[in-house]
């Protein structure tokens, strides 16, 4: 069962709705503020409208989980916080009982995801922080998977490129804090893992890093006043504005689309247990499997040593 829990048992019209104490309208429906205890032991305290939870309220599950937030016609809708039995929690936007919009999910191992959600899954722009290593993935997500242009930031270096099915693909670069960049490309290779039967062979896709060149960091430096053209060149005050007044060395460099669609299509991502799949048959989606979305150790194993 999902984190909807047993809320659906509290529909008007059922033969037994448990206990209720609170306001009602002229038609006898629960309307206004009230407290209810469901037959299974769950409780709700908050606003009702025409017999349905509507407005701000707190729903406590007998398992120890609870939701504090907004309801619309018996469904979590708006802003709210869901605290799961294992101690993990989600705080953000909801739509039709699903995590939807912007929100923050804190996991039991202190990892966290901050970003956009769509239909209960990470989808859009977001940042996943790995508490154990201090690394973080900053980029796009599609249906719970890391996919698209992103930056994987470690303590003393970072990788900028594209990701597909949690793996880096195509051209990219490593930026090292010592003052150099290593450019290259992740090429996908098929590795045979074993035979499932006589006809099918289980194959996994492994990205392999190939270095093309090593360069210094491309830092922008303002021109000297005497080097500027006297007549039609930009004024001294205009030069910093062209760069936005920021720090170019710290910005995420956009990657070119050198990799064709055919190369992307050659990757066949395997199925992964996402948020939605874990909820089927379970009472609450603990999202415990999200903790290893892109392990730092796996990424370190894929990273090349800095050449002399």
XYZ file of C-alpha atoms in Angstrom:
308
model
C 0.000 0.000 0.000
C 1.331 3.448 -0.827
C 1.549 6.456 1.469
C -2.131 7.009 0.808
C -2.493 4.553 3.650
C -6.041 3.970 4.794
C -7.260 7.498 4.171
C -9.668 6.269 1.541
C -11.654 4.422 4.189
C -12.980 7.720 5.438
C -15.474 8.327 2.641
C -18.981 9.466 3.452
C -21.468 6.799 2.601
C -19.558 3.890 4.139
C -21.491 1.848 6.673
C -19.033 2.508 9.482
C -16.757 5.557 9.493
C -15.354 5.274 12.983
C -15.665 8.107 15.463
C -16.061 11.797 14.653
C -16.197 14.858 16.832
C -16.580 18.263 15.264
C -18.644 20.593 13.157
C -21.311 19.634 10.627
C -23.403 21.531 8.105
C -27.187 21.553 7.801
C -27.103 18.390 5.745
C -25.308 16.572 8.558
C -22.041 16.310 6.666
C -18.684 16.841 8.327
C -18.029 20.502 7.652
C -15.560 22.797 9.406
C -13.050 21.649 12.000
C -13.230 18.132 13.352
C -11.468 15.081 14.735
C -11.959 11.582 13.385
C -10.763 8.109 14.288
C -10.959 5.543 11.500
C -11.885 1.905 12.113
C -8.266 0.798 11.602
C -6.878 3.214 14.220
C -5.691 6.047 11.960
C -6.685 9.540 13.043
C -7.301 12.861 11.337
C -7.716 16.329 12.773
C -8.324 19.325 10.611
C -10.680 20.938 8.173
C -13.637 19.283 6.439
C -15.878 20.472 3.653
C -19.048 18.636 2.649
C -17.926 15.433 4.322
C -14.376 15.346 2.892
C -11.015 16.414 4.245
C -10.479 19.832 2.707
C -7.982 22.431 3.907
C -5.231 22.157 6.517
C -5.083 18.974 8.540
C -2.964 16.295 10.193
C -3.380 12.618 9.345
C -1.652 10.101 11.639
C -1.240 6.504 10.572
C -1.222 3.734 13.136
C 2.193 2.707 11.744
C 3.715 5.964 13.012
C 3.753 7.854 9.718
C 1.963 11.162 9.459
C 1.058 13.872 6.982
C 0.741 17.546 7.949
C -0.511 19.732 5.161
C -3.254 20.688 2.779
C -6.104 18.530 1.474
C -8.505 18.993 -1.414
C -11.496 16.641 -1.508
C -9.820 13.942 0.609
C -6.516 14.078 -1.326
C -3.186 15.566 -0.362
C -3.006 18.636 -2.555
C -0.957 21.802 -2.060
C 1.923 22.043 0.400
C 2.528 19.394 2.986
C 5.043 17.296 4.895
C 4.961 13.498 4.950
C 7.052 11.760 7.615
C 7.586 8.066 6.920
C 7.878 5.329 9.543
C 11.630 4.930 8.933
C 12.242 8.622 9.695
C 12.673 9.842 6.129
C 10.526 12.786 5.140
C 9.269 14.768 2.179
C 8.381 18.434 2.421
C 6.989 20.225 -0.569
C 4.174 20.335 -3.061
C 1.510 17.690 -3.695
C -1.131 17.092 -6.353
C -3.810 14.365 -6.245
C -2.040 12.493 -3.422
C 1.315 12.491 -5.284
C 4.568 14.380 -4.788
C 4.301 16.923 -7.568
C 6.037 20.282 -7.987
C 9.017 21.440 -5.934
C 10.040 19.555 -2.821
C 12.811 18.282 -0.566
C 13.200 14.601 0.339
C 15.523 13.734 3.252
C 16.550 10.072 3.455
C 17.415 7.993 6.490
C 21.151 8.036 5.617
C 21.071 11.876 5.519
C 21.172 11.995 1.715
C 18.778 14.531 0.278
C 17.143 15.523 -2.978
C 15.988 19.079 -3.634
C 14.207 19.866 -6.845
C 11.261 19.176 -9.073
C 8.845 16.246 -8.858
C 6.283 14.887 -11.280
C 3.747 12.186 -10.412
C 5.693 11.022 -7.309
C 9.075 10.826 -9.098
C 12.085 13.124 -9.397
C 11.557 14.857 -12.702
C 13.068 18.111 -13.969
C 15.910 20.078 -12.420
C 17.222 18.850 -9.093
C 20.198 18.279 -6.799
C 20.992 14.999 -5.029
C 23.413 15.352 -2.108
C 25.453 12.380 -0.839
C 26.020 12.878 2.882
C 28.755 10.238 3.247
C 31.097 11.738 0.641
C 29.923 15.338 0.340
C 29.437 14.895 -3.399
C 26.362 16.056 -5.252
C 24.692 15.607 -8.615
C 23.271 18.823 -10.060
C 21.260 18.436 -13.225
C 18.168 17.069 -14.889
C 16.035 14.053 -14.023
C 13.525 12.089 -16.085
C 11.063 9.727 -14.388
C 13.286 9.304 -11.341
C 16.483 8.752 -13.344
C 19.501 11.012 -13.802
C 19.352 11.995 -17.457
C 20.566 14.964 -19.481
C 23.139 17.693 -18.916
C 24.489 17.694 -15.370
C 27.475 18.237 -13.116
C 28.813 15.697 -10.623
C 30.658 17.696 -7.984
C 33.248 16.097 -5.673
C 35.440 17.630 -2.981
C 38.399 18.562 -5.202
C 37.128 18.099 -8.755
C 33.969 17.903 -10.796
C 32.684 16.233 -13.947
C 30.553 18.114 -16.461
C 28.714 16.257 -19.180
C 25.602 14.334 -20.062
C 24.071 11.414 -18.192
C 21.824 8.574 -19.265
C 20.454 5.894 -16.936
C 22.721 7.182 -14.112
C 25.847 6.867 -16.282
C 27.878 9.590 -18.034
C 27.725 9.403 -21.821
C 29.359 11.268 -24.683
C 31.752 14.223 -24.510
C 32.511 15.899 -21.204
C 35.318 17.118 -19.018
C 36.818 16.838 -15.543
C 37.655 20.152 -13.885
C 40.344 19.871 -11.196
C 40.868 22.418 -8.439
C 44.629 22.426 -9.086
C 43.958 24.429 -12.242
C 43.445 22.171 -15.227
C 40.725 20.490 -17.238
C 40.745 17.002 -18.708
C 38.596 16.741 -21.812
C 37.388 13.480 -23.208
C 34.461 11.243 -23.958
C 32.615 8.400 -22.284
C 32.143 5.590 -24.779
C 29.625 2.868 -24.064
C 30.800 -0.724 -24.214
C 28.751 -3.886 -23.758
C 30.088 -6.334 -21.202
C 28.762 -9.873 -21.134
C 27.637 -10.822 -17.650
C 26.417 -14.378 -18.209
C 23.725 -16.448 -19.849
C 20.182 -16.529 -18.593
C 19.254 -19.396 -20.888
C 20.428 -20.978 -24.102
C 19.186 -18.160 -26.332
C 19.455 -14.966 -24.255
C 22.602 -13.386 -22.843
C 22.488 -10.829 -20.050
C 24.504 -7.767 -21.124
C 25.277 -4.622 -19.185
C 26.398 -1.277 -20.601
C 29.591 0.161 -19.090
C 30.867 3.676 -19.924
C 34.628 3.945 -20.508
C 36.456 7.279 -20.294
C 38.805 8.211 -23.146
C 40.996 11.313 -22.719
C 41.477 13.622 -25.704
C 43.384 16.558 -24.192
C 44.366 18.364 -21.006
C 44.142 22.148 -20.839
C 44.389 24.929 -18.320
C 41.223 26.363 -16.839
C 39.584 28.780 -19.236
C 39.389 31.837 -17.001
C 38.123 35.182 -18.240
C 40.365 38.185 -17.548
C 39.308 41.799 -18.142
C 41.313 43.757 -20.770
C 43.670 46.479 -19.679
C 42.416 50.057 -20.189
C 45.258 50.980 -22.538
C 44.470 48.032 -24.792
C 40.897 49.134 -25.415
C 40.084 50.887 -28.726
C 39.657 54.603 -28.218
C 36.625 55.114 -30.443
C 34.183 52.292 -31.014
C 35.273 49.735 -28.396
C 33.180 48.952 -25.293
C 33.726 51.184 -22.293
C 35.587 49.920 -19.248
C 32.371 49.600 -17.309
C 30.760 47.431 -19.969
C 33.362 44.660 -20.009
C 32.472 42.984 -16.676
C 28.794 43.203 -17.531
C 29.318 40.944 -20.511
C 30.181 38.132 -18.151
C 27.311 38.844 -15.774
C 29.624 39.889 -12.934
C 29.912 36.274 -11.770
C 32.757 33.813 -11.382
C 33.124 31.908 -14.669
C 35.347 29.253 -13.135
C 32.518 28.146 -10.864
C 29.769 28.112 -13.456
C 28.457 24.897 -15.000
C 29.734 24.824 -18.534
C 27.010 23.887 -21.054
C 27.985 20.930 -23.181
C 27.732 20.767 -26.948
C 25.454 18.310 -28.624
C 28.302 16.470 -30.336
C 26.747 13.128 -29.583
C 24.177 12.110 -32.167
C 20.770 10.698 -31.378
C 21.947 7.371 -32.688
C 24.605 7.175 -30.006
C 22.070 7.924 -27.330
C 19.657 5.368 -28.707
C 22.339 2.705 -28.540
C 22.022 2.715 -24.772
C 19.343 0.495 -23.342
C 18.903 1.484 -19.698
C 17.862 -1.320 -17.439
C 14.884 -1.141 -15.184
C 15.442 0.425 -11.816
C 13.250 0.369 -8.784
C 11.907 3.933 -8.726
C 9.561 5.635 -6.309
C 6.409 4.467 -8.003
C 7.426 0.832 -8.451
C 8.392 0.531 -4.808
C 5.010 1.645 -3.665
C 3.130 -1.212 -5.280
C 2.262 -3.719 -2.590
C 3.775 -1.635 0.189
C 2.132 0.486 2.799
C 4.563 3.351 2.471
C 7.281 4.219 -0.118
C 10.343 4.463 2.059
C 12.529 5.312 -0.965
C 15.330 3.458 0.741
C 16.660 2.278 -2.628
C 17.209 5.900 -3.658
C 20.157 6.104 -1.321
C 22.491 4.616 -3.892
C 21.310 6.469 -6.951
C 24.860 7.245 -8.119
C 27.339 5.994 -5.582
C 30.458 8.076 -5.216
C 32.592 4.967 -5.141
C 31.234 3.801 -8.494
C 31.858 7.198 -10.011
C 35.384 7.344 -8.569
C 36.095 3.968 -10.175
C 35.138 5.492 -13.516
C 37.225 8.647 -13.116
C 40.729 8.781 -14.655
C 43.842 9.696 -12.755
C 45.119 13.196 -13.517
C 47.920 12.884 -16.033
C 51.248 14.551 -15.321
